[in-house]
mmCIF file of C-alpha atoms in Angstrom:
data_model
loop_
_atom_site.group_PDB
_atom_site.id
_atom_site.type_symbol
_atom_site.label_atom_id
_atom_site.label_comp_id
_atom_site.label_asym_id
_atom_site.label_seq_id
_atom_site.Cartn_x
_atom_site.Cartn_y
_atom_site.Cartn_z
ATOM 1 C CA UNK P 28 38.797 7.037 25.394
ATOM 2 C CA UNK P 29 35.269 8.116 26.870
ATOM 3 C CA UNK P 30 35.295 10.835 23.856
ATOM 4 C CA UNK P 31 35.512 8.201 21.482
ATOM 5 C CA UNK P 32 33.363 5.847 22.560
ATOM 6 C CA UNK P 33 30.716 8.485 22.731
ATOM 7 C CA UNK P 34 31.796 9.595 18.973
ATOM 8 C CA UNK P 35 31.132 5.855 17.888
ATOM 9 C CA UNK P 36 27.512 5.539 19.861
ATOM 10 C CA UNK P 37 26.386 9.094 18.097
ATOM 11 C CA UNK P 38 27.877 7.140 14.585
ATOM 12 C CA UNK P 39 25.864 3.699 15.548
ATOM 13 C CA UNK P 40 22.319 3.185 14.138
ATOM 14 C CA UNK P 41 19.374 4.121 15.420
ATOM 15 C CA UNK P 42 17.028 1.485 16.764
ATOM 16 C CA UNK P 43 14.294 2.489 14.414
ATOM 17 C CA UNK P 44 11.872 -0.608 15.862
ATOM 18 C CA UNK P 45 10.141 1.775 18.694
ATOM 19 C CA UNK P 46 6.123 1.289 18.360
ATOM 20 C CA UNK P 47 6.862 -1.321 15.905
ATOM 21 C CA UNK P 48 3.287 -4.332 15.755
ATOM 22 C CA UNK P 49 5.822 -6.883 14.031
ATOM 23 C CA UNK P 50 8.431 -9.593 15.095
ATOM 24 C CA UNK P 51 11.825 -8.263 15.649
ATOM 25 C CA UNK P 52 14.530 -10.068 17.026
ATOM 26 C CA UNK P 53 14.885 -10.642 20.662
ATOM 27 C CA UNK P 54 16.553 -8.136 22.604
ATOM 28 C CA UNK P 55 20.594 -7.904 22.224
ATOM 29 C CA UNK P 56 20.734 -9.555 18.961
ATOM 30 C CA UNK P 57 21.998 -7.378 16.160
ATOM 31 C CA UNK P 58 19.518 -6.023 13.725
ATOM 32 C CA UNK P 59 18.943 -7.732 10.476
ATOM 33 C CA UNK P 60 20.333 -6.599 7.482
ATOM 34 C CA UNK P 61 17.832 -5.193 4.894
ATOM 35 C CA UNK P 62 18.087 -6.629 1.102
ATOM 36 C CA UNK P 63 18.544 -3.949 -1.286
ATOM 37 C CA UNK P 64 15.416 -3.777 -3.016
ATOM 38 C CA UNK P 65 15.185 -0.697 -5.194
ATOM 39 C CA UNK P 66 11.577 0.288 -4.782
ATOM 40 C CA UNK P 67 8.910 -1.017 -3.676
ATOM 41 C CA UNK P 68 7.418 -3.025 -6.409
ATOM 42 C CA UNK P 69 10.789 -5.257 -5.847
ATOM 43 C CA UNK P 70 9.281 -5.824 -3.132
ATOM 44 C CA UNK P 71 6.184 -7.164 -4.025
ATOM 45 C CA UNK P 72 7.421 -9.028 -6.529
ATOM 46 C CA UNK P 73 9.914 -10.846 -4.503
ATOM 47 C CA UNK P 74 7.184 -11.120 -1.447
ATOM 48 C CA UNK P 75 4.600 -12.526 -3.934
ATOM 49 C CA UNK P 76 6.673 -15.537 -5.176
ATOM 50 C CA UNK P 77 8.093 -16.382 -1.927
ATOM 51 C CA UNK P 78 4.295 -16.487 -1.115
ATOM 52 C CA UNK P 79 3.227 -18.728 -3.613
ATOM 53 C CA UNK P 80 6.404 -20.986 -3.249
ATOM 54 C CA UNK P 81 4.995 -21.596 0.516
ATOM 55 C CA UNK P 82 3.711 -25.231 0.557
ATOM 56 C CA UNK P 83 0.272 -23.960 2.439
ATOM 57 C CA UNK P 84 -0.193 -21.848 -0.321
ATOM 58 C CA UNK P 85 1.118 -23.934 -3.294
ATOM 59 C CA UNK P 86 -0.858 -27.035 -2.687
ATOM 60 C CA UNK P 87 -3.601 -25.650 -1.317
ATOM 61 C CA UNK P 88 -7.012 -26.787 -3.294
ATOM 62 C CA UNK P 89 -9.228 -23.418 -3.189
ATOM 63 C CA UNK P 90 -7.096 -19.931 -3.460
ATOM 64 C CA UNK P 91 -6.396 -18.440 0.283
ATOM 65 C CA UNK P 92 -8.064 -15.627 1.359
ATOM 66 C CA UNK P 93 -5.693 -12.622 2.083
ATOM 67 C CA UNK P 94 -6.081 -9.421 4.168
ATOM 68 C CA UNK P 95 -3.994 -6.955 3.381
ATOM 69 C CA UNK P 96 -4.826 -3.313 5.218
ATOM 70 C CA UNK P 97 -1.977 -1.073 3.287
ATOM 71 C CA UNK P 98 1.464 -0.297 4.245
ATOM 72 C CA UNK P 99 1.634 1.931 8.017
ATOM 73 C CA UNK P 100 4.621 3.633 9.175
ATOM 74 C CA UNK P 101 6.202 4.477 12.229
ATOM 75 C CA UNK P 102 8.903 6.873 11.068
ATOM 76 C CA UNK P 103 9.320 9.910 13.619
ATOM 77 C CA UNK P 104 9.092 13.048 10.670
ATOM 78 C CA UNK P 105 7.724 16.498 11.517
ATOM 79 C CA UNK P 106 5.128 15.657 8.993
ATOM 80 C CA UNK P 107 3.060 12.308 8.474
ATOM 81 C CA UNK P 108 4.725 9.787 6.213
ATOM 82 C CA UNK P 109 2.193 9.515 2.753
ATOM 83 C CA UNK P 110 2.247 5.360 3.166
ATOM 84 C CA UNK P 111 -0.999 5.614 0.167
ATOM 85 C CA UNK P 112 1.852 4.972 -2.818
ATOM 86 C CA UNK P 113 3.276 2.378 -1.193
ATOM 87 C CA UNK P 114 0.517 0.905 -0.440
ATOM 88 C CA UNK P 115 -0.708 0.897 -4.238
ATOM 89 C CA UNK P 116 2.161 -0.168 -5.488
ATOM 90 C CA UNK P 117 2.444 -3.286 -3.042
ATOM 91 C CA UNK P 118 -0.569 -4.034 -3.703
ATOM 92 C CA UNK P 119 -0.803 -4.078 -6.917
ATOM 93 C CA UNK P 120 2.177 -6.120 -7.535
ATOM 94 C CA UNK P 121 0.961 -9.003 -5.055
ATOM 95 C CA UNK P 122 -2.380 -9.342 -7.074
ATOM 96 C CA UNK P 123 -0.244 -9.689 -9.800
ATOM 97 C CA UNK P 124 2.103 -12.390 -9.052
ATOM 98 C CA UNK P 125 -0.131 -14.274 -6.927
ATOM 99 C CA UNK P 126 -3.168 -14.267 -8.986
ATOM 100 C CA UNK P 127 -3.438 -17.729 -9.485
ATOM 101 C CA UNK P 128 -2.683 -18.590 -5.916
ATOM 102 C CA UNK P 129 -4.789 -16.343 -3.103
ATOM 103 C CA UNK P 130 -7.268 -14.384 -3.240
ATOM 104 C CA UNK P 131 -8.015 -10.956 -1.086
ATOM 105 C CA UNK P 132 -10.223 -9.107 0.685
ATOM 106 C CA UNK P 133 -9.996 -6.228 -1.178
ATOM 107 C CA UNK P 134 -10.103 -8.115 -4.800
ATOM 108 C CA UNK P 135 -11.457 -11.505 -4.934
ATOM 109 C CA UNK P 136 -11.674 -13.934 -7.667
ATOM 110 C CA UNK P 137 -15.364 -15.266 -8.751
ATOM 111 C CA UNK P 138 -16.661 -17.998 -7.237
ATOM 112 C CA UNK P 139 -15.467 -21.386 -7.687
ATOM 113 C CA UNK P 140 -17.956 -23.448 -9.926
ATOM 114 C CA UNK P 141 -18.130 -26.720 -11.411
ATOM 115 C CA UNK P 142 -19.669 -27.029 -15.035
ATOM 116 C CA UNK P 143 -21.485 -30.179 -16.020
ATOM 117 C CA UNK P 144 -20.197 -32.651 -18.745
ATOM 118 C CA UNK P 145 -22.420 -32.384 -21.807
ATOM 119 C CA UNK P 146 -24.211 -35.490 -22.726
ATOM 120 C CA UNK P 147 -24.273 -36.993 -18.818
ATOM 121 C CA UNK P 148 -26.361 -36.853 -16.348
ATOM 122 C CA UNK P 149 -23.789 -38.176 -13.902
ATOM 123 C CA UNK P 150 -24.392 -35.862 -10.742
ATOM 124 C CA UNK P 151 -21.475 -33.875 -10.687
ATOM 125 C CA UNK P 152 -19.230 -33.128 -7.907
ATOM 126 C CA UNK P 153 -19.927 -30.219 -5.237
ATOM 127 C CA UNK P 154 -17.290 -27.252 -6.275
ATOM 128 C CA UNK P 155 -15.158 -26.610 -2.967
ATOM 129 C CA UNK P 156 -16.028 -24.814 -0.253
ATOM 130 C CA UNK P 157 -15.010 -21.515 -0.940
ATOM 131 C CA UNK P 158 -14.086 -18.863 2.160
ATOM 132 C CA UNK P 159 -15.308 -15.266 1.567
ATOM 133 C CA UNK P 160 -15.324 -13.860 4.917
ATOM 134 C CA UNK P 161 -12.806 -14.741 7.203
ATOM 135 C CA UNK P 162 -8.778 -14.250 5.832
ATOM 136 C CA UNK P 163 -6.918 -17.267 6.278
ATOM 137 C CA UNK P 164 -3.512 -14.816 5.762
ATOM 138 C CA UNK P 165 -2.786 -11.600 6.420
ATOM 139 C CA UNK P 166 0.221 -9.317 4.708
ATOM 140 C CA UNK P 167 1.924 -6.720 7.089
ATOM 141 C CA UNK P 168 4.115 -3.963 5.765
ATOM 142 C CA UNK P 169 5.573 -1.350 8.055
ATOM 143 C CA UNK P 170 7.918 1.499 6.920
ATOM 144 C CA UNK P 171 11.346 2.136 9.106
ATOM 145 C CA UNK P 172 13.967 4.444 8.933
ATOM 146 C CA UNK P 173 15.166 8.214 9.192
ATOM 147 C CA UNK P 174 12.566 10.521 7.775
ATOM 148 C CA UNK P 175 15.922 12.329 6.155
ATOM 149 C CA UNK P 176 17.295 9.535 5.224
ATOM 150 C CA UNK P 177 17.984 8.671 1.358
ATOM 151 C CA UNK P 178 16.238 5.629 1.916
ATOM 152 C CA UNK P 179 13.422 3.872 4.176
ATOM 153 C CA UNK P 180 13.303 0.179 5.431
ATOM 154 C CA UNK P 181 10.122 -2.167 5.414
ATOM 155 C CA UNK P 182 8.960 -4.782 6.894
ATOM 156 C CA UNK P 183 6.898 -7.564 5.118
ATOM 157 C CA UNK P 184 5.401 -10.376 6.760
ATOM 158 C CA UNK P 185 3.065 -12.655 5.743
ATOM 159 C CA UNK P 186 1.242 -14.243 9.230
ATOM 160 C CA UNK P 187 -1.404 -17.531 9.349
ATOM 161 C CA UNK P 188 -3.901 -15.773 10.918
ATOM 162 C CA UNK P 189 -5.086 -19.267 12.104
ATOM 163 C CA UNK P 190 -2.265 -20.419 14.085
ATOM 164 C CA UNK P 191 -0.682 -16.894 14.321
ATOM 165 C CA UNK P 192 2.634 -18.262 12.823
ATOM 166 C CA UNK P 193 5.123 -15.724 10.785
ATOM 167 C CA UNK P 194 5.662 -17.789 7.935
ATOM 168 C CA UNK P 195 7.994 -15.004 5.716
ATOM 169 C CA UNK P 196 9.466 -12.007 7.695
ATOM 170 C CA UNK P 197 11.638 -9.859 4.878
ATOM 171 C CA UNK P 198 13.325 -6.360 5.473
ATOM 172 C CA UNK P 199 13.626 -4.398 2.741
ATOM 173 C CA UNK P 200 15.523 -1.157 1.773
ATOM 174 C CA UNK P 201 13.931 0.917 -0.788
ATOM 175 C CA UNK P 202 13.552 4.217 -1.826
ATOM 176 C CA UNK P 203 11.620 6.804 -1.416
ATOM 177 C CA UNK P 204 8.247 7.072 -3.631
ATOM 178 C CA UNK P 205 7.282 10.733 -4.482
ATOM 179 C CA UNK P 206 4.137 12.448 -3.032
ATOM 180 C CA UNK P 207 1.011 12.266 -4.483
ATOM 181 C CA UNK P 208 0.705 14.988 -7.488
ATOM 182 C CA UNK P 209 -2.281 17.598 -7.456
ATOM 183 C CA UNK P 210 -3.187 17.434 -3.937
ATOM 184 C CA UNK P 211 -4.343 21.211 -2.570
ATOM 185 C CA UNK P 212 -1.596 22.551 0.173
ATOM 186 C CA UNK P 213 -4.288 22.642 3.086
ATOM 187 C CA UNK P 214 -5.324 18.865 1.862
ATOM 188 C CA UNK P 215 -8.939 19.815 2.146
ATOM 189 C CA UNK P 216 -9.637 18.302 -1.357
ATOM 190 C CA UNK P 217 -11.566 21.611 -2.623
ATOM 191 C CA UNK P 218 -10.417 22.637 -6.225
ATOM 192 C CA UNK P 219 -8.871 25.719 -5.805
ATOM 193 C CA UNK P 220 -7.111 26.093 -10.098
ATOM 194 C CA UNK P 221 -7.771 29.110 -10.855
ATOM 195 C CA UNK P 222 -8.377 27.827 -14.424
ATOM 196 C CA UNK P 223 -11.872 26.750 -13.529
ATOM 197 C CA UNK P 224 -12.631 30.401 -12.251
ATOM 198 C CA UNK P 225 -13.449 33.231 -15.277
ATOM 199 C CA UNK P 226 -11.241 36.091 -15.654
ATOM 200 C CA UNK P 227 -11.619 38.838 -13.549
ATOM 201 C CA UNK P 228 -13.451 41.939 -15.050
ATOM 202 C CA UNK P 229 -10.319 43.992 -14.668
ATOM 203 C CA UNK P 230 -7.403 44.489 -12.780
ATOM 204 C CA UNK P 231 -7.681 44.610 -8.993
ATOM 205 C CA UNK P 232 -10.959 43.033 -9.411
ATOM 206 C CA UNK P 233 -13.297 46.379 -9.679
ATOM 207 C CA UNK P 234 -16.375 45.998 -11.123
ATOM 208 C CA UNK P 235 -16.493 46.523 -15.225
ATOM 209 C CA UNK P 236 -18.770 49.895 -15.134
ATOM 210 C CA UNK P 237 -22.305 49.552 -17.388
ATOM 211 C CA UNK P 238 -21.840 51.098 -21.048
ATOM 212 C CA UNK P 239 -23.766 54.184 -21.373
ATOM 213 C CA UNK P 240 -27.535 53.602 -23.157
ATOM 214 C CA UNK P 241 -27.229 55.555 -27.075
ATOM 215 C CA UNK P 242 -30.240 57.534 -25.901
ATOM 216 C CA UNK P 243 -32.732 58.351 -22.897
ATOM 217 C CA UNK P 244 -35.645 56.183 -22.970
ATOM 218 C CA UNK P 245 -38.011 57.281 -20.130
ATOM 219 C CA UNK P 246 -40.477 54.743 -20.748
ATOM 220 C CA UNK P 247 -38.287 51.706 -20.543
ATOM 221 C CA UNK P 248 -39.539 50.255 -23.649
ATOM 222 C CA UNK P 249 -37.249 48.983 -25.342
#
């Protein structure tokens, strides 16, 4: 009996929340489920409309502001997780679907301005107050998981940096995005192709010796 129940705890997950900055459940209740989301730019697509559909959001009269830092990991690996094409690709896809609805740090929309009707000189209304500093929101994407695992969990959530309320707190499975092509092994970012370098004179890289001049010429005038 003590055999198997030692079998079944080597078989049972993982916690894979150690070091983890976002809200879990509390302690002894079973871990959530992730929805199967394919990639990650499911998962911005489904995190951006659930976004917008959020009455805050929806109804509010000037566009949000929204900080969102990129996508951080805290997947034990031998090597550093590469979170940079997630991060891209989450990104992207939020500015995307929620274009119309928040704006962010990183990409704002223009300011907000109020054109005058032609022909009046009714004074026209003040455009709203729009905030460019201070994020009203804030978007929060951790990766989870095995490092040799086919695929990784993350965690969105989308926090009122104002009241410090979660207002959407997804898990996600996805799969793994591939490494960043043309990066140098040592990651120093020198160019090391040897197809910007000429030929070398010869083989084993001795020098190419001088051709022989058709006749002496003492003088050096040529």
């Amino acid at each position: 009996m003590l055999g198997a129940a030692v079998a079944l705890a080597a078989c049972a997950e993982v916690d894979d929340t150690t070091g983890s900055r976002l809200q879990q459940p509390p302690a002894g209740t079973p871990p959530p489920k992730p929805t199967p989301a394919g990639d990650i730019t499911i998962v911005g697509q489904e995190m951006g409309h659930a976004i917008i559909d959020l009455p805050e959001v929806a109804n509010a009269a000037v566009p949000p502001l929204v900080q969102f830092t990129g996508v951080t990991s805290i997947i034990a690996s031998p090597v550093p997780i590469e979170t940079q094409p997630y991060t891209v690709l989450l990104r992207d896809r939020l500015l995307l679907i929620t274009r119309l609805k928040l704006r962010f740090v990183e990409r704002t929309l223009p300011p907000l301005s109020v054109a005058p009707a032609k022909g009046k000189k009714k004074s026209v209304p003040a455009a709203p107050v729009q905030n460019t500093t201070n994020p009203d929101y804030q978007i929060l994407a951790e990766l989870r998981g095995r490092y040799d695992a086919d695929l990784y969990k993350i965690q969105v959530e989308f926090v009122d940096l104002h009241t410090g309320d979660v207002l959407i707190n997804n898990l996600y499975s996805i799969r793994k995005e591939a490494e960043p092509a043309g990066q140098p092994a040592d990651a120093s970012g020198d160019d090391t192709s040897y197809e910007h370098l000429p030929p070398p004179p010869e083989a084993g890289g001795a020098p190419v010796p001088a051709p022989e001049p058709p006749a002496a010429n003492p003088t050096g005038v040529q």
